PDB file of C-alpha atoms and ligand atoms in Angstrom:
ATOM      1  CA  MET A  19     106.001 108.236  79.924  1.00 74.00           C
ATOM      2  CA  THR A  20     103.896 105.552  82.148  1.00 82.00           C
ATOM      3  CA  TYR A  21     102.464 106.968  85.476  1.00 95.00           C
ATOM      4  CA  ALA A  22     102.091 105.165  88.585  1.00 97.00           C
ATOM      5  CA  ILE A  23      98.582 105.559  88.224  1.00 98.00           C
ATOM      6  CA  GLU A  24      96.392 106.368  85.619  1.00 98.00           C
ATOM      7  CA  VAL A  25      92.754 107.105  85.598  1.00 98.00           C
ATOM      8  CA  GLN A  26      90.622 108.169  82.314  1.00 98.00           C
ATOM      9  CA  ASN A  27      87.104 109.269  82.690  1.00 98.00           C
ATOM     10  CA  LEU A  28      85.883 106.873  85.176  1.00 98.00           C
ATOM     11  CA  SER A  29      82.214 106.880  86.363  1.00 98.00           C
ATOM     12  CA  LYS A  30      80.192 105.129  88.583  1.00 98.00           C
ATOM     13  CA  THR A  31      76.779 105.056  89.418  1.00 96.00           C
ATOM     14  CA  PHE A  32      75.545 103.083  92.520  1.00 93.00           C
ATOM     15  CA  HIS A  33      71.488 104.449  92.271  1.00 85.00           C
ATOM     16  CA  ALA A  34      69.979 106.003  88.842  1.00 83.00           C
ATOM     17  CA  GLY A  35      70.982 109.581  89.086  1.00 80.00           C
ATOM     18  CA  ALA A  36      73.553 109.861  91.899  1.00 85.00           C
ATOM     19  CA  LYS A  37      77.093 109.398  90.568  1.00 94.00           C
ATOM     20  CA  ALA A  38      79.586 108.238  93.405  1.00 97.00           C
ATOM     21  CA  LEU A  39      82.221 108.855  90.451  1.00 98.00           C
ATOM     22  CA  ASP A  40      81.711 111.428  88.015  1.00 97.00           C
ATOM     23  CA  ASN A  41      84.251 110.954  84.800  1.00 97.00           C
ATOM     24  CA  VAL A  42      87.114 110.847  87.022  1.00 98.00           C
ATOM     25  CA  SER A  43      90.559 111.752  85.176  1.00 98.00           C
ATOM     26  CA  LEU A  44      93.863 111.796  87.112  1.00 97.00           C
ATOM     27  CA  GLN A  45      97.177 110.783  86.515  1.00 98.00           C
ATOM     28  CA  VAL A  46     100.113 110.286  89.650  1.00 98.00           C
ATOM     29  CA  ALA A  47     103.435 109.804  89.044  1.00 97.00           C
ATOM     30  CA  ASP A  48     105.999 107.464  90.753  1.00 95.00           C
ATOM     31  CA  GLY A  49     107.142 108.739  93.980  1.00 95.00           C
ATOM     32  CA  GLU A  50     104.268 111.297  94.451  1.00 97.00           C
ATOM     33  CA  MET A  51     102.255 111.425  97.590  1.00 98.00           C
ATOM     34  CA  VAL A  52      98.704 112.418  96.978  1.00 98.00           C
ATOM     35  CA  ALA A  53      96.150 113.222  99.335  1.00 98.00           C
ATOM     36  CA  LEU A  54      92.566 112.675  98.564  1.00 97.00           C
ATOM     37  CA  LEU A  55      90.360 115.103 100.143  1.00 95.00           C
ATOM     38  CA  GLY A  56      86.640 115.237  99.893  1.00 93.00           C
ATOM     39  CA  ALA A  57      83.509 115.769 102.187  1.00 91.00           C
ATOM     40  CA  SER A  58      81.345 112.326 103.258  1.00 91.00           C
ATOM     41  CA  GLY A  59      80.095 110.825 100.620  1.00 92.00           C
ATOM     42  CA  SER A  60      82.229 112.463  97.834  1.00 94.00           C
ATOM     43  CA  GLY A  61      83.777 109.455  96.295  1.00 96.00           C
ATOM     44  CA  LYS A  62      87.092 109.028  98.264  1.00 97.00           C
ATOM     45  CA  SER A  63      86.604 105.327  99.130  1.00 97.00           C
ATOM     46  CA  THR A  64      84.756 104.666  95.918  1.00 98.00           C
ATOM     47  CA  LEU A  65      87.744 106.050  94.038  1.00 98.00           C
ATOM     48  CA  LEU A  66      90.357 103.961  95.890  1.00 98.00           C
ATOM     49  CA  ARG A  67      88.531 100.884  95.419  1.00 97.00           C
ATOM     50  CA  HIS A  68      88.404 101.315  91.567  1.00 98.00           C
ATOM     51  CA  LEU A  69      92.191 101.863  91.588  1.00 98.00           C
ATOM     52  CA  ALA A  70      92.847  98.577  93.528  1.00 97.00           C
ATOM     53  CA  GLY A  71      90.151  96.871  91.108  1.00 96.00           C
ATOM     54  CA  PHE A  72      87.887  95.731  93.806  1.00 95.00           C
ATOM     55  CA  VAL A  73      85.084  97.038  92.002  1.00 96.00           C
ATOM     56  CA  ALA A  74      84.499  97.956  87.921  1.00 97.00           C
ATOM     57  CA  GLY A  75      83.308 101.301  86.821  1.00 97.00           C
ATOM     58  CA  ASP A  76      79.989 101.885  84.676  1.00 97.00           C
ATOM     59  CA  ALA A  77      79.851 100.021  81.235  1.00 96.00           C
ATOM     60  CA  GLY A  78      81.281 101.588  78.158  1.00 94.00           C
ATOM     61  CA  GLN A  79      84.175 103.922  79.352  1.00 94.00           C
ATOM     62  CA  GLY A  80      86.715 104.534  81.813  1.00 97.00           C
ATOM     63  CA  SER A  81      90.248 103.083  82.113  1.00 98.00           C
ATOM     64  CA  VAL A  82      92.377 102.583  85.126  1.00 98.00           C
ATOM     65  CA  LYS A  83      96.350 101.797  84.873  1.00 97.00           C
ATOM     66  CA  VAL A  84      98.804 101.168  87.744  1.00 97.00           C
ATOM     67  CA  ASN A  85     102.352 100.602  87.295  1.00 95.00           C
ATOM     68  CA  GLY A  86     101.342 100.452  83.246  1.00 95.00           C
ATOM     69  CA  GLN A  87      98.866  97.289  83.882  1.00 95.00           C
ATOM     70  CA  GLN A  88      95.314  98.006  83.148  1.00 97.00           C
ATOM     71  CA  ILE A  89      93.330  97.308  86.045  1.00 97.00           C
ATOM     72  CA  GLN A  90      89.756  97.703  84.343  1.00 98.00           C
ATOM     73  CA  GLN A  91      88.639  99.348  81.036  1.00 97.00           C
ATOM     74  CA  ASN A  92      85.342 100.326  80.107  1.00 97.00           C
ATOM     75  CA  GLY A  93      83.577  98.866  83.048  1.00 97.00           C
ATOM     76  CA  ARG A  94      85.072  95.681  83.500  1.00 97.00           C
ATOM     77  CA  LEU A  95      88.238  94.155  85.630  1.00 97.00           C
ATOM     78  CA  SER A  96      90.902  93.215  83.351  1.00 97.00           C
ATOM     79  CA  ARG A  97      91.509  89.304  83.115  1.00 95.00           C
ATOM     80  CA  ASN A  98      95.166  89.782  84.850  1.00 91.00           C
ATOM     81  CA  VAL A  99      93.667  91.807  87.631  1.00 93.00           C
ATOM     82  CA  ARG A 100      95.233  89.711  90.255  1.00 89.00           C
ATOM     83  CA  ALA A 101      98.320  89.700  88.937  1.00 89.00           C
ATOM     84  CA  ALA A 102      98.288  93.561  89.041  1.00 91.00           C
ATOM     85  CA  ARG A 103      97.137  93.763  91.983  1.00 92.00           C
ATOM     86  CA  ALA A 104     100.532  92.245  93.259  1.00 90.00           C
ATOM     87  CA  GLY A 105     102.178  95.545  92.857  1.00 92.00           C
ATOM     88  CA  ILE A 106      99.049  97.687  94.469  1.00 96.00           C
ATOM     89  CA  GLY A 107      99.241  97.960  98.724  1.00 95.00           C
ATOM     90  CA  PHE A 108      96.033  98.829 100.233  1.00 96.00           C
ATOM     91  CA  VAL A 109      96.056 100.280 103.651  1.00 96.00           C
ATOM     92  CA  PHE A 110      92.469 100.082 105.362  1.00 94.00           C
ATOM     93  CA  GLN A 111      90.859 102.191 108.079  1.00 92.00           C
ATOM     94  CA  GLN A 112      90.135  98.805 110.130  1.00 91.00           C
ATOM     95  CA  PHE A 113      93.684  97.715 109.451  1.00 90.00           C
ATOM     96  CA  ASN A 114      92.676  94.219 108.316  1.00 91.00           C
ATOM     97  CA  LEU A 115      95.058  91.894 109.885  1.00 94.00           C
ATOM     98  CA  VAL A 116      94.157  88.591 111.315  1.00 93.00           C
ATOM     99  CA  GLY A 117      94.136  89.428 115.457  1.00 95.00           C
ATOM    100  CA  ARG A 118      94.810  85.407 116.446  1.00 94.00           C
ATOM    101  CA  LEU A 119      97.914  85.166 113.877  1.00 92.00           C
ATOM    102  CA  PRO A 120     101.337  86.639 114.943  1.00 93.00           C
ATOM    103  CA  VAL A 121     102.310  90.222 113.661  1.00 96.00           C
ATOM    104  CA  ILE A 122     105.254  88.628 111.332  1.00 94.00           C
ATOM    105  CA  THR A 123     102.200  85.927 109.586  1.00 91.00           C
ATOM    106  CA  ASN A 124     100.379  88.970 108.976  1.00 94.00           C
ATOM    107  CA  VAL A 125     103.185  91.210 107.074  1.00 94.00           C
ATOM    108  CA  LEU A 126     104.322  87.510 105.394  1.00 91.00           C
ATOM    109  CA  THR A 127     100.702  87.264 103.760  1.00 86.00           C
ATOM    110  CA  GLY A 128     102.032  90.214 101.575  1.00 85.00           C
ATOM    111  CA  MET A 129     104.401  87.652  99.725  1.00 83.00           C
ATOM    112  CA  LEU A 130     101.309  85.147  98.689  1.00 74.00           C
ATOM    113  CA  PRO A 131     101.036  86.397  95.499  1.00 67.00           C
ATOM    114  CA  ARG A 132     104.378  85.498  94.938  1.00 68.00           C
ATOM    115  CA  VAL A 133     104.638  82.284  96.887  1.00 65.00           C
ATOM    116  CA  PRO A 134     103.431  78.782  95.226  1.00 65.00           C
ATOM    117  CA  LEU A 135      99.824  77.471  96.375  1.00 62.00           C
ATOM    118  CA  TRP A 136     101.256  74.938  98.327  1.00 65.00           C
ATOM    119  CA  ARG A 137     103.273  77.302 100.412  1.00 60.00           C
ATOM    120  CA  SER A 138     100.308  79.783 100.641  1.00 60.00           C
ATOM    121  CA  LEU A 139      97.759  77.414 102.291  1.00 60.00           C
ATOM    122  CA  THR A 140     100.358  76.128 104.786  1.00 62.00           C
ATOM    123  CA  ARG A 141     101.861  79.664 105.938  1.00 63.00           C
ATOM    124  CA  TRP A 142     104.852  78.116 105.046  1.00 68.00           C
ATOM    125  CA  PHE A 143     107.805  80.618 104.770  1.00 74.00           C
ATOM    126  CA  LEU A 144     111.541  80.345 103.895  1.00 77.00           C
ATOM    127  CA  ARG A 145     114.130  81.924 106.358  1.00 82.00           C
ATOM    128  CA  GLY A 146     114.762  84.612 103.913  1.00 83.00           C
ATOM    129  CA  GLU A 147     111.218  85.763 103.796  1.00 86.00           C
ATOM    130  CA  VAL A 148     110.985  85.753 107.368  1.00 89.00           C
ATOM    131  CA  ARG A 149     114.144  87.874 107.447  1.00 92.00           C
ATOM    132  CA  GLN A 150     112.448  90.160 105.016  1.00 92.00           C
ATOM    133  CA  GLY A 151     109.048  90.559 107.092  1.00 94.00           C
ATOM    134  CA  LEU A 152     111.286  91.794 110.201  1.00 96.00           C
ATOM    135  CA  GLU A 153     113.395  94.079 108.103  1.00 95.00           C
ATOM    136  CA  ALA A 154     110.145  95.422 106.947  1.00 95.00           C
ATOM    137  CA  LEU A 155     108.737  95.504 110.750  1.00 96.00           C
ATOM    138  CA  ALA A 156     111.701  97.228 111.746  1.00 95.00           C
ATOM    139  CA  GLN A 157     111.133  99.833 109.076  1.00 93.00           C
ATOM    140  CA  VAL A 158     108.007 100.753 110.492  1.00 94.00           C
ATOM    141  CA  GLY A 159     109.513 100.931 113.714  1.00 94.00           C
ATOM    142  CA  ILE A 160     107.879  97.454 115.505  1.00 96.00           C
ATOM    143  CA  ASP A 161     110.160  94.677 115.061  1.00 96.00           C
ATOM    144  CA  ASP A 162     109.860  94.132 118.726  1.00 97.00           C
ATOM    145  CA  TYR A 163     106.266  92.976 118.608  1.00 97.00           C
ATOM    146  CA  ALA A 164     106.669  90.857 115.620  1.00 96.00           C
ATOM    147  CA  PHE A 165     106.011  87.190 117.404  1.00 95.00           C
ATOM    148  CA  GLN A 166     103.078  88.502 119.223  1.00 96.00           C
ATOM    149  CA  ARG A 167      99.494  88.358 118.120  1.00 97.00           C
ATOM    150  CA  ALA A 168      98.136  90.943 116.215  1.00 97.00           C
ATOM    151  CA  SER A 169      95.271  91.592 118.224  1.00 97.00           C
ATOM    152  CA  THR A 170      97.500  92.284 121.174  1.00 97.00           C
ATOM    153  CA  LEU A 171      99.132  95.584 119.415  1.00 97.00           C
ATOM    154  CA  SER A 172      97.517  98.929 119.513  1.00 95.00           C
ATOM    155  CA  GLY A 173      95.774 100.531 116.568  1.00 95.00           C
ATOM    156  CA  GLY A 174      98.644 102.505 115.586  1.00 95.00           C
ATOM    157  CA  GLN A 175     100.776  99.614 115.861  1.00 96.00           C
ATOM    158  CA  GLN A 176      98.575  97.530 113.849  1.00 96.00           C
ATOM    159  CA  GLN A 177      98.624  99.652 111.216  1.00 95.00           C
ATOM    160  CA  ARG A 178     102.027 100.011 110.984  1.00 96.00           C
ATOM    161  CA  ALA A 179     102.257  96.451 110.880  1.00 96.00           C
ATOM    162  CA  ALA A 180      99.579  96.725 107.518  1.00 96.00           C
ATOM    163  CA  ILE A 181     102.223  98.981 105.874  1.00 96.00           C
ATOM    164  CA  ALA A 182     104.982  96.710 106.436  1.00 96.00           C
ATOM    165  CA  ARG A 183     102.754  94.416 104.561  1.00 95.00           C
ATOM    166  CA  THR A 184     102.845  96.777 101.564  1.00 95.00           C
ATOM    167  CA  LEU A 185     106.619  96.662 101.882  1.00 94.00           C
ATOM    168  CA  VAL A 186     107.417  92.849 101.841  1.00 93.00           C
ATOM    169  CA  GLN A 187     104.576  93.298  99.011  1.00 92.00           C
ATOM    170  CA  ASN A 188     107.185  95.289  97.204  1.00 92.00           C
ATOM    171  CA  ALA A 189     104.273  97.528  96.279  1.00 94.00           C
ATOM    172  CA  ARG A 190     105.057 100.272  93.858  1.00 95.00           C
ATOM    173  CA  VAL A 191     101.919 102.083  94.399  1.00 97.00           C
ATOM    174  CA  ILE A 192     100.132 102.381  97.896  1.00 97.00           C
ATOM    175  CA  LEU A 193      96.502 103.363  98.495  1.00 98.00           C
ATOM    176  CA  ALA A 194      95.518 104.149 102.072  1.00 97.00           C
ATOM    177  CA  ASP A 195      91.820 104.972 102.878  1.00 97.00           C
ATOM    178  CA  GLU A 196      91.319 106.832 106.088  1.00 96.00           C
ATOM    179  CA  PRO A 197      94.229 105.169 107.595  1.00 96.00           C
ATOM    180  CA  ILE A 198      94.367 107.175 110.496  1.00 95.00           C
ATOM    181  CA  ALA A 199      90.656 107.842 111.223  1.00 93.00           C
ATOM    182  CA  SER A 200      90.777 105.534 114.224  1.00 89.00           C
ATOM    183  CA  LEU A 201      93.664 106.502 115.751  1.00 92.00           C
ATOM    184  CA  ASP A 202      94.807 108.900 118.480  1.00 91.00           C
ATOM    185  CA  PRO A 203      97.037 112.060 117.171  1.00 91.00           C
ATOM    186  CA  GLU A 204     100.504 110.463 118.356  1.00 92.00           C
ATOM    187  CA  SER A 205      99.781 106.997 116.456  1.00 93.00           C
ATOM    188  CA  SER A 206      98.543 109.320 113.635  1.00 94.00           C
ATOM    189  CA  ARG A 207     101.472 111.235 113.435  1.00 94.00           C
ATOM    190  CA  ARG A 208     103.505 108.051 113.353  1.00 93.00           C
ATOM    191  CA  VAL A 209     101.477 106.164 110.901  1.00 94.00           C
ATOM    192  CA  MET A 210     101.186 109.383 108.550  1.00 96.00           C
ATOM    193  CA  ASP A 211     105.539 109.755 109.307  1.00 95.00           C
ATOM    194  CA  THR A 212     105.969 106.158 108.138  1.00 94.00           C
ATOM    195  CA  LEU A 213     103.763 106.285 104.625  1.00 96.00           C
ATOM    196  CA  ALA A 214     106.053 109.589 104.123  1.00 96.00           C
ATOM    197  CA  GLN A 215     109.239 107.786 104.714  1.00 94.00           C
ATOM    198  CA  ILE A 216     108.210 105.031 102.479  1.00 94.00           C
ATOM    199  CA  ASN A 217     107.337 107.320  99.670  1.00 96.00           C
ATOM    200  CA  ARG A 218     110.550 108.771 100.148  1.00 95.00           C
ATOM    201  CA  SER A 219     112.930 105.916 100.391  1.00 93.00           C
ATOM    202  CA  ARG A 220     111.284 103.434  97.914  1.00 91.00           C
ATOM    203  CA  LYS A 221     109.591 106.110  95.677  1.00 93.00           C
ATOM    204  CA  ALA A 222     106.232 104.569  95.823  1.00 95.00           C
ATOM    205  CA  ALA A 223     103.540 106.362  95.062  1.00 97.00           C
ATOM    206  CA  VAL A 224     101.122 106.910  97.945  1.00 98.00           C
ATOM    207  CA  VAL A 225      97.010 108.265  97.369  1.00 98.00           C
ATOM    208  CA  VAL A 226      96.064 108.484 100.992  1.00 98.00           C
ATOM    209  CA  SER A 227      92.455 109.826 101.625  1.00 97.00           C
ATOM    210  CA  LEU A 228      92.142 111.698 105.033  1.00 95.00           C
ATOM    211  CA  HIS A 229      89.254 113.968 106.911  1.00 90.00           C
ATOM    212  CA  GLN A 230      92.040 115.693 108.316  1.00 88.00           C
ATOM    213  CA  VAL A 231      92.874 118.230 105.932  1.00 89.00           C
ATOM    214  CA  ASP A 232      95.297 119.533 108.285  1.00 89.00           C
ATOM    215  CA  VAL A 233      97.111 116.596 108.137  1.00 93.00           C
ATOM    216  CA  ALA A 234      96.674 115.944 104.629  1.00 94.00           C
ATOM    217  CA  LEU A 235      98.429 119.558 104.102  1.00 92.00           C
ATOM    218  CA  ARG A 236     101.554 118.767 105.941  1.00 94.00           C
ATOM    219  CA  TYR A 237     102.340 115.451 104.860  1.00 97.00           C
ATOM    220  CA  CYS A 238     101.436 115.699 100.944  1.00 97.00           C
ATOM    221  CA  PRO A 239     102.491 118.129  98.081  1.00 97.00           C
ATOM    222  CA  ARG A 240      99.566 117.633  96.086  1.00 97.00           C
ATOM    223  CA  VAL A 241      95.873 117.441  96.884  1.00 97.00           C
ATOM    224  CA  VAL A 242      93.218 116.038  94.943  1.00 97.00           C
ATOM    225  CA  ALA A 243      89.901 117.256  96.228  1.00 96.00           C
ATOM    226  CA  LEU A 244      86.678 115.708  95.225  1.00 95.00           C
ATOM    227  CA  ARG A 245      82.751 116.835  95.420  1.00 93.00           C
ATOM    228  CA  HIS A 246      79.950 114.795  94.371  1.00 93.00           C
ATOM    229  CA  GLY A 247      82.237 112.446  92.894  1.00 96.00           C
ATOM    230  CA  LYS A 248      83.860 114.980  90.594  1.00 96.00           C
ATOM    231  CA  VAL A 249      87.205 116.326  90.630  1.00 96.00           C
ATOM    232  CA  VAL A 250      87.294 119.809  91.769  1.00 94.00           C
ATOM    233  CA  TYR A 251      90.673 120.956  92.468  1.00 95.00           C
ATOM    234  CA  ASP A 252      94.128 118.952  91.548  1.00 96.00           C
ATOM    235  CA  GLY A 253      97.059 120.816  92.340  1.00 96.00           C
ATOM    236  CA  ARG A 254      99.681 121.849  94.813  1.00 95.00           C
ATOM    237  CA  ALA A 255      98.384 121.828  98.305  1.00 94.00           C
ATOM    238  CA  ALA A 256      99.999 124.875  99.113  1.00 92.00           C
ATOM    239  CA  ASP A 257      98.023 126.623  96.522  1.00 92.00           C
ATOM    240  CA  LEU A 258      94.643 125.496  98.476  1.00 90.00           C
ATOM    241  CA  THR A 259      92.491 128.771  99.984  1.00 86.00           C
ATOM    242  CA  PRO A 260      90.430 129.255 102.527  1.00 82.00           C
ATOM    243  CA  GLU A 261      87.165 129.771 100.073  1.00 84.00           C
ATOM    244  CA  MET A 262      88.285 126.148  98.474  1.00 87.00           C
ATOM    245  CA  LEU A 263      88.216 124.514 101.830  1.00 86.00           C
ATOM    246  CA  ARG A 264      84.829 126.045 102.497  1.00 85.00           C
ATOM    247  CA  ASP A 265      83.400 125.427  99.250  1.00 84.00           C
ATOM    248  CA  LEU A 266      84.594 121.617  99.399  1.00 84.00           C
ATOM    249  CA  TYR A 267      83.515 120.989 102.899  1.00 83.00           C
ATOM    250  CA  GLY A 268      80.712 123.742 103.299  1.00 77.00           C
ATOM    251  CA  SER A 269      79.800 123.068 107.644  1.00 69.00           C
ATOM    252  CA  GLU A 270      81.848 120.275 108.005  1.00 70.00           C
ATOM    253  CA  LEU A 271      85.086 122.600 107.603  1.00 70.00           C
ATOM    254  CA  SER A 272      85.287 123.727 111.545  1.00 67.00           C
ATOM    255  CA  GLU A 273      85.242 119.402 112.506  1.00 64.00           C
ATOM    256  CA  LEU A 274      88.016 119.046 110.038  1.00 64.00           C
ATOM    257  CA  LEU A 275      90.517 121.616 110.970  1.00 64.00           C
ATOM    258  CA  PRO A 276      90.078 121.052 114.890  1.00 56.00           C
ATOM    259  CA  GLU A 277      93.006 123.266 115.789  1.00 51.00           C
ATOM    260  CA  TYR A 278      90.985 126.211 114.850  1.00 44.00           C
ATOM    261  CA  SER A 279      87.786 125.227 116.911  1.00 41.00           C
ATOM    262  CA  SER A 280      89.751 124.395 120.050  1.00 40.00           C
ATOM    263  CA  ARG A 281      93.604 126.011 120.516  1.00 40.00           C
ATOM    264  CA  ALA A 282      94.996 122.692 121.010  1.00 42.00           C
ATOM    265  CA  PRO A 283      96.750 121.283 117.785  1.00 45.00           C
ATOM    266  CA  ALA A 284      95.590 118.314 115.961  1.00 50.00           C
ATOM    267  CA  MET A 285      98.823 116.284 115.865  1.00 55.00           C
ATOM    268  CA  PRO A 286     101.483 117.041 118.910  1.00 52.00           C
ATOM    269  CA  GLY A 287     104.660 118.937 118.066  1.00 50.00           C
ATOM    270  CA  LEU A 288     102.791 120.504 114.567  1.00 52.00           C
ATOM    271  CA  ALA A 289     102.259 124.147 114.505  1.00 50.00           C
ATOM    272  CA  PRO A 290      99.101 125.539 113.037  1.00 50.00           C
ATOM    273  CA  LEU A 291      98.969 126.538 108.987  1.00 58.00           C
ATOM    274  CA  SER A 292      98.764 130.024 108.916  1.00 54.00           C
ATOM    275  CA  HIS A 293      97.392 130.400 105.499  1.00 57.00           C
ATOM    276  CA  LEU A 294      94.309 128.500 106.434  1.00 59.00           C
ATOM    277  CA  ALA A 295      93.877 130.085 109.561  1.00 52.00           C
ATOM    278  CA  GLN A 296      90.509 131.947 108.942  1.00 52.00           C
ATOM    279  CA  ALA A 297      88.906 129.077 106.843  1.00 52.00           C
ATOM    280  CA  ALA A 298      87.393 127.139 109.758  1.00 48.00           C
TER     281      ALA A 298
HETATM  282  N1  LIG B 474      78.378  99.642  97.574  1.00 56.49           N
HETATM  283  C1  LIG B 474      77.619 100.783  97.399  1.00 56.49           C
HETATM  284  N2  LIG B 474      76.541 100.311  97.469  1.00 56.49           N
HETATM  285  C2  LIG B 474      75.661 101.821  96.758  1.00 56.49           C
HETATM  286  N3  LIG B 474      76.267 102.880  97.146  1.00 56.49           N
HETATM  287  C3  LIG B 474      77.315 103.303  97.579  1.00 56.49           C
HETATM  288  C4  LIG B 474      78.624 102.234  97.633  1.00 56.49           C
HETATM  289  N4  LIG B 474      79.517 102.454  98.031  1.00 56.49           N
HETATM  290  C5  LIG B 474      79.328 103.883  98.247  1.00 56.49           C
HETATM  291  N5  LIG B 474      78.195 104.095  97.476  1.00 56.49           N
HETATM  292  C6  LIG B 474      77.889 105.815  97.980  1.00 56.49           C
HETATM  293  O1  LIG B 474      78.799 106.408  96.797  1.00 56.49           O
HETATM  294  C7  LIG B 474      78.725 107.738  97.526  1.00 56.49           C
HETATM  295  C8  LIG B 474      80.736 107.867  97.547  1.00 56.49           C
HETATM  296  O2  LIG B 474      80.826 107.036  99.039  1.00 56.49           O
HETATM  297  P1  LIG B 474      82.179 107.132  99.461  1.00 56.49           P
HETATM  298  O3  LIG B 474      82.154 106.006 100.410  1.00 56.49           O
HETATM  299  O4  LIG B 474      83.316 106.952  98.322  1.00 56.49           O
HETATM  300  O5  LIG B 474      82.427 108.270  99.878  1.00 56.49           O
HETATM  301  P2  LIG B 474      83.694 108.524 100.862  1.00 56.49           P
HETATM  302  O6  LIG B 474      84.442 110.234 100.239  1.00 56.49           O
HETATM  303  O7  LIG B 474      84.944 107.667 100.843  1.00 56.49           O
HETATM  304  O8  LIG B 474      82.821 108.980 102.298  1.00 56.49           O
HETATM  305  P3  LIG B 474      83.666 109.011 103.875  1.00 56.49           P
HETATM  306  O9  LIG B 474      84.688 110.312 104.084  1.00 56.49           O
HETATM  307  O10 LIG B 474      82.392 108.977 104.743  1.00 56.49           O
HETATM  308  O11 LIG B 474      84.474 107.774 103.899  1.00 56.49           O
HETATM  309  C9  LIG B 474      77.848 107.776  98.597  1.00 56.49           C
HETATM  310  O12 LIG B 474      76.888 108.406  98.103  1.00 56.49           O
HETATM  311  C10 LIG B 474      77.591 106.488  98.775  1.00 56.49           C
HETATM  312  O13 LIG B 474      76.572 106.357  99.683  1.00 56.49           O
HETATM  313 MG1  LIG B 475      85.231 106.423 102.570  1.00 56.49          MG
END
């Protein structure tokens, strides 16, 4: 069986003695939606960046395959990493849109790996491509804003435009690094709903790092948790216990499960998670 994502024995040492990733192995099947949890500095962003082939792991060991294509091996990025990246959508906390360009142009840049160089340099898109971009914007619910400059959209709308970009990219794997960290609760809910919908309708594998534990558990059936760069939990979200969470986050926990420190739910319209109620 080929997996959407296959990681074997991946380590990354930035400073001697401190491993940002410590022998990480992990498989994600097509159509899975996985939350990546862990305290600040546990290695979530580092892992996602290695999966996307932005960085290579430690020399001499480790392998990352995405969509059956080798991204890196033994500390070297594959020669065809650019081509392999075409199937990976990356969603950043800060959206990474070009603010002065229209939303639709930003979305259509998702096609750039597939269009000829001269057209990508002139940002010339064919009518059918524009239609595809508009359809992607409609799917994430912001087609009304297609011809506005990206900078005029709210944070949540910009993030949905970034997700629409992964749709025109036809990404089979979506990696999202704290996509809701700078959003208000209502925008967060819409962005997470959008990711969940794409996961279901396109069977895209989604790996999303989140600081909000409650959000992770509601949207993602599976959780991978990191601590000091090691995978310390990989299993059903429903099986995470308060003890495991306390172990994972220590004193950070009450900040991460905000609804238990104040009575208000972290996201509107969502009931508290009773099985974790004593955790915070
Ligand atoms: N480019 C880099 N150079 C040196 N050290 C780095 C670099 N990137 C990450 N690190 C270190 O690797 C470790 C893991 O960092 P990483 O950013 O992956 O954590 P994280 O889980 O994403 O944290 P946060 O929740 O705060 O985003 C940290 O100790 C960090 O200081
Ligand atoms: Mg991070």
